[in-house]
Amino acid sequence: MTPRAQLLTIIFVIVAAESVACLPPFMFSLARLRTFYFLSLLSFSYAREASLFTSSVTYCEPPESLLIQQFDIAYFAKNESISFNISAASVQANVNVTANLLVNVYGIHPVNVTLDLCDIFGGALCPLPMYNFTGTDSISLPKSLGVQDKIPSIAFTIPDLEGVAQLVLAEVGTGKVKACVQATLSNGWSTHQTPVEWVTGGITLGALLVSIWQSLSPDAILPFRFLDMLFLYQTIASTSLLSLNYPSAYRAFTLNFAWAIGLFSTSPTSTFQPSIDRMRYLTGGNLANATSASAVGLVNRKLSPYNLIDSTVPVSAPLKRRTADFLAPWPNSMSSGFAIRSAQASATQGTVQTVTQSSSNILQAGIPIYVNTLHIATGNAFITVFLCSLILLACALAVFILASVAILVLERVWHYRHLKRAYLLFAQAWAIRLLLFLYFPITVFSFYQWTLNDSWLSLLVSILAFLTLLVAVSYPAFFILRFRYRQGADALYKDKDQLVSKGPLYLQYRIPRFYFFILLLVATFLKAILIAFAKSSGEAQIILMVIFEGSILVSYLILRPHKTRSGNLFSTFLAIIRLVCNGLMIAFVERFNVAPIPRTVIGLVLVAIFSLTVLVTYTNLVINSGIGQLRKWRHFSASAPSSANVSIVEKGVVKKDYELVRIYHPDKADPLIPPEDAHARFQSITAAYDVLQGKVPLKDSPFLSTSSPVRDGSYPTTAAWRARSRRNELYAGKDERWKDRLIIFGLVVTVAALVAQVFLTRRQVLSEAAARTRYSRKRPPISGTSLDAENTDRSLGE
């Protein structure tokens, strides 16, 4: 390991320490939001060593004097040590340079210092020698540097830290930039967690199996709630597809649900994406491939995590005293006596790319950053979604074929009739659900492919895929509208074939509101157009998105389309969540220039809201998965009469019927009773006995034509109507109220958690600000801060 490599790593650690030490007190409250997020999604975190390290390295100007092949540096708080793996080369002779170190943490520049390399190490770096160096080592930092005291604990726990360090080598005299390197900083924590993806996927698979089982009954609620859960996943993922300046923490959170829109991250060794790259290039594609390294290095410098950092930031004047203070704690052998070795310069730049505002490989806001973070090139986005959709369709087709074979076997062996027809209707219903799930991602990425000047084959496939999906979704909708026009809306709910096959579209809605699914399909179509074709203006996208969500919410409040109160309440709850979250994302509009810290706080609030919404949805799935029916069955079993009591009741009915027949039989009736009255009453008694014995259905009973008090066509007497009402009140009504209360409880908990977080954050900010103020009064001045020359000379003399 060379002393020069040690110097570079030490400078990085000191710069990082002083940068995070300048974090505002308000950022300390973000750790609580991060903890709340992980708890809300039930993802178990493991012990992670507190550290800071470089997550990506890029050139911010075309390199001339310094070439970097590898630049990995990490600081570990536990033992105050640094580990590094550096491979670089100085390739230009006779160049005198100054080194400017600039650090950007959440838009704040706590460090902006220039070192004159001619005044350190006895002039060994002036002029900059041609030198190759490669070093891998770990170094323990001296306690006298006080690095641990300068780094608050929040720096090691806040998810998706937005910090960037920049090193600029400028030629003395001319100021020409000879080298510019940017490195993003990270602590290893992120709101994007692979276990969350597996947990959500596992819950989805379990809910799918239970939904298939319950969908044997067309009136089952769970299949509809299952689709609501999938649509919620897609909503969370799609909120990061707009052209907005999202905080890194929120964008990373939405990646947990990228699989719901057909985007799956692949390993660097996978041939999936390279195969798509080759296909595009063979068919006229010219867009850049995805990088195997972190895509954050290619993000537009105006967006998070860079937040306006570029090579044009004014640099400070050279600070010679700062360099001396920095080197003072180290042994002389580390700061002098360099043995400079000449070497042939290497022309290889490795994987380090040059990224400027005029670069062609820069990633803009919206879909480009989102998909490249998953190591999917922008030009590959649609083909990736399309191929994943084909894989899903192939799996569904395989299941359909296997089930068809089983149905044929049952028909031949056990001679089950009409089983094949029922199965085809059942399969058609699930085909509609699958099309509804694929409707949004295929539409969005097909439209987006049309805006790219890339492969003609990708364009052709996107057109065919969109038209095929549009026809597949429009056909059942058109059939439903035609059926209603010919036979009326009531017939849609009476025809068993329509209920089983096309019920997923309209069955959850009331008869007068059967058409409500068309409004949702149109709204999804408009959102896809907005995301794909309005990408040049994030402000227009988010404003129109708020208008769409507000319109959907108003339609739920006014039309109240669902059959049940719980259905209306749950759908309204989801609509409110979407509207509130889209409203909060207005702060992410780049033109509004909201500071990075408030944006990050809003992003973590969105994470908390969506996490709670996912939990409420899971709870609703559990309620409708049969728990409520089990509870109802237990209650009914406890209150149902025993077999002995039933026998007694039956004997009483028979005895009473015998007595009444003896009284009103035409051959034995009392002479005082008119014959016509006795005959009518005898017929009524006989009909009532037949109904009670189950011999004649109630609808065919002559009771319905009598003049007795009738509250409901299905119940001939007031007593029967009251019994029915009481039974509904005991069972169905109670069950509905239980569901409503649980959903309302979820809403109250969400609001209470947000309000509590605001007050707790304010309280913690005030206490931490007071503590930091007391600490700053007691701590000695840090070397390298803004000191006048007299105080600096006195400290050096001591």
CSV table of N, CA, C and O in Angstrom, one decimal, residues 60-65 167-171 174-180 311:
chain,number,residue,atom,x,y,z
A,60,CYS,N,-17.0,13.6,-13.6
A,60,CYS,CA,-17.9,14.7,-13.8
A,60,CYS,C,-17.4,15.6,-15.0
A,60,CYS,O,-18.0,16.6,-15.4
A,61,GLU,N,-16.2,15.3,-15.5
A,61,GLU,CA,-15.6,16.0,-16.6
A,61,GLU,C,-14.8,14.9,-17.4
A,61,GLU,O,-14.3,14.0,-16.7
A,62,PRO,N,-14.6,15.1,-18.7
A,62,PRO,CA,-13.7,14.1,-19.4
A,62,PRO,C,-12.4,14.0,-18.7
A,62,PRO,O,-11.7,15.1,-18.6
A,63,PRO,N,-11.9,12.9,-18.4
A,63,PRO,CA,-10.6,12.8,-17.6
A,63,PRO,C,-9.4,13.1,-18.5
A,63,PRO,O,-9.4,12.7,-19.7
A,64,GLU,N,-8.4,13.9,-18.0
A,64,GLU,CA,-7.2,14.2,-18.7
A,64,GLU,C,-6.0,13.7,-17.9
A,64,GLU,O,-5.1,13.0,-18.4
A,65,SER,N,-5.9,14.0,-16.6
A,65,SER,CA,-4.7,13.7,-15.8
A,65,SER,C,-4.9,12.5,-14.9
A,65,SER,O,-3.9,11.9,-14.6
A,167,LEU,N,-14.2,15.5,-6.1
A,167,LEU,CA,-12.8,15.9,-6.2
A,167,LEU,C,-12.5,16.5,-7.5
A,167,LEU,O,-12.7,15.8,-8.6
A,168,VAL,N,-12.0,17.7,-7.6
A,168,VAL,CA,-11.7,18.4,-8.8
A,168,VAL,C,-10.2,18.8,-8.8
A,168,VAL,O,-9.8,19.5,-7.9
A,169,LEU,N,-9.5,18.4,-9.8
A,169,LEU,CA,-8.1,18.8,-9.9
A,169,LEU,C,-8.0,19.8,-11.0
A,169,LEU,O,-8.4,19.6,-12.2
A,170,ALA,N,-7.6,21.1,-10.6
A,170,ALA,CA,-7.6,22.2,-11.6
A,170,ALA,C,-6.1,22.6,-11.7
A,170,ALA,O,-5.4,22.7,-10.8
A,171,GLU,N,-5.8,23.0,-12.9
A,171,GLU,CA,-4.4,23.4,-13.3
A,171,GLU,C,-4.1,24.8,-12.6
A,171,GLU,O,-5.0,25.7,-12.7
A,174,THR,N,-4.2,28.5,-14.9
A,174,THR,CA,-5.2,28.5,-15.9
A,174,THR,C,-6.6,28.2,-15.4
A,174,THR,O,-7.6,28.6,-15.9
A,175,GLY,N,-6.6,27.4,-14.3
A,175,GLY,CA,-7.9,26.9,-13.7
A,175,GLY,C,-8.6,25.8,-14.6
A,175,GLY,O,-9.7,25.5,-14.3
A,176,LYS,N,-7.9,25.3,-15.6
A,176,LYS,CA,-8.5,24.3,-16.4
A,176,LYS,C,-8.6,23.0,-15.6
A,176,LYS,O,-7.7,22.6,-14.9
A,177,VAL,N,-9.8,22.4,-15.7
A,177,VAL,CA,-10.1,21.1,-15.0
A,177,VAL,C,-9.3,20.0,-15.6
A,177,VAL,O,-9.5,19.7,-16.8
A,178,LYS,N,-8.5,19.3,-14.9
A,178,LYS,CA,-7.7,18.2,-15.4
A,178,LYS,C,-8.4,16.9,-15.0
A,178,LYS,O,-8.1,15.9,-15.6
A,179,ALA,N,-9.1,16.9,-13.9
A,179,ALA,CA,-9.8,15.7,-13.5
A,179,ALA,C,-11.0,16.1,-12.6
A,179,ALA,O,-10.8,17.0,-11.8
A,180,CYS,N,-12.1,15.4,-12.7
A,180,CYS,CA,-13.2,15.6,-11.8
A,180,CYS,C,-13.9,14.3,-11.5
A,180,CYS,O,-14.3,13.6,-12.5
A,311,SER,N,-19.6,20.3,-11.5
A,311,SER,CA,-18.2,20.8,-11.5
A,311,SER,C,-18.1,22.3,-11.5
A,311,SER,O,-17.0,22.9,-11.4
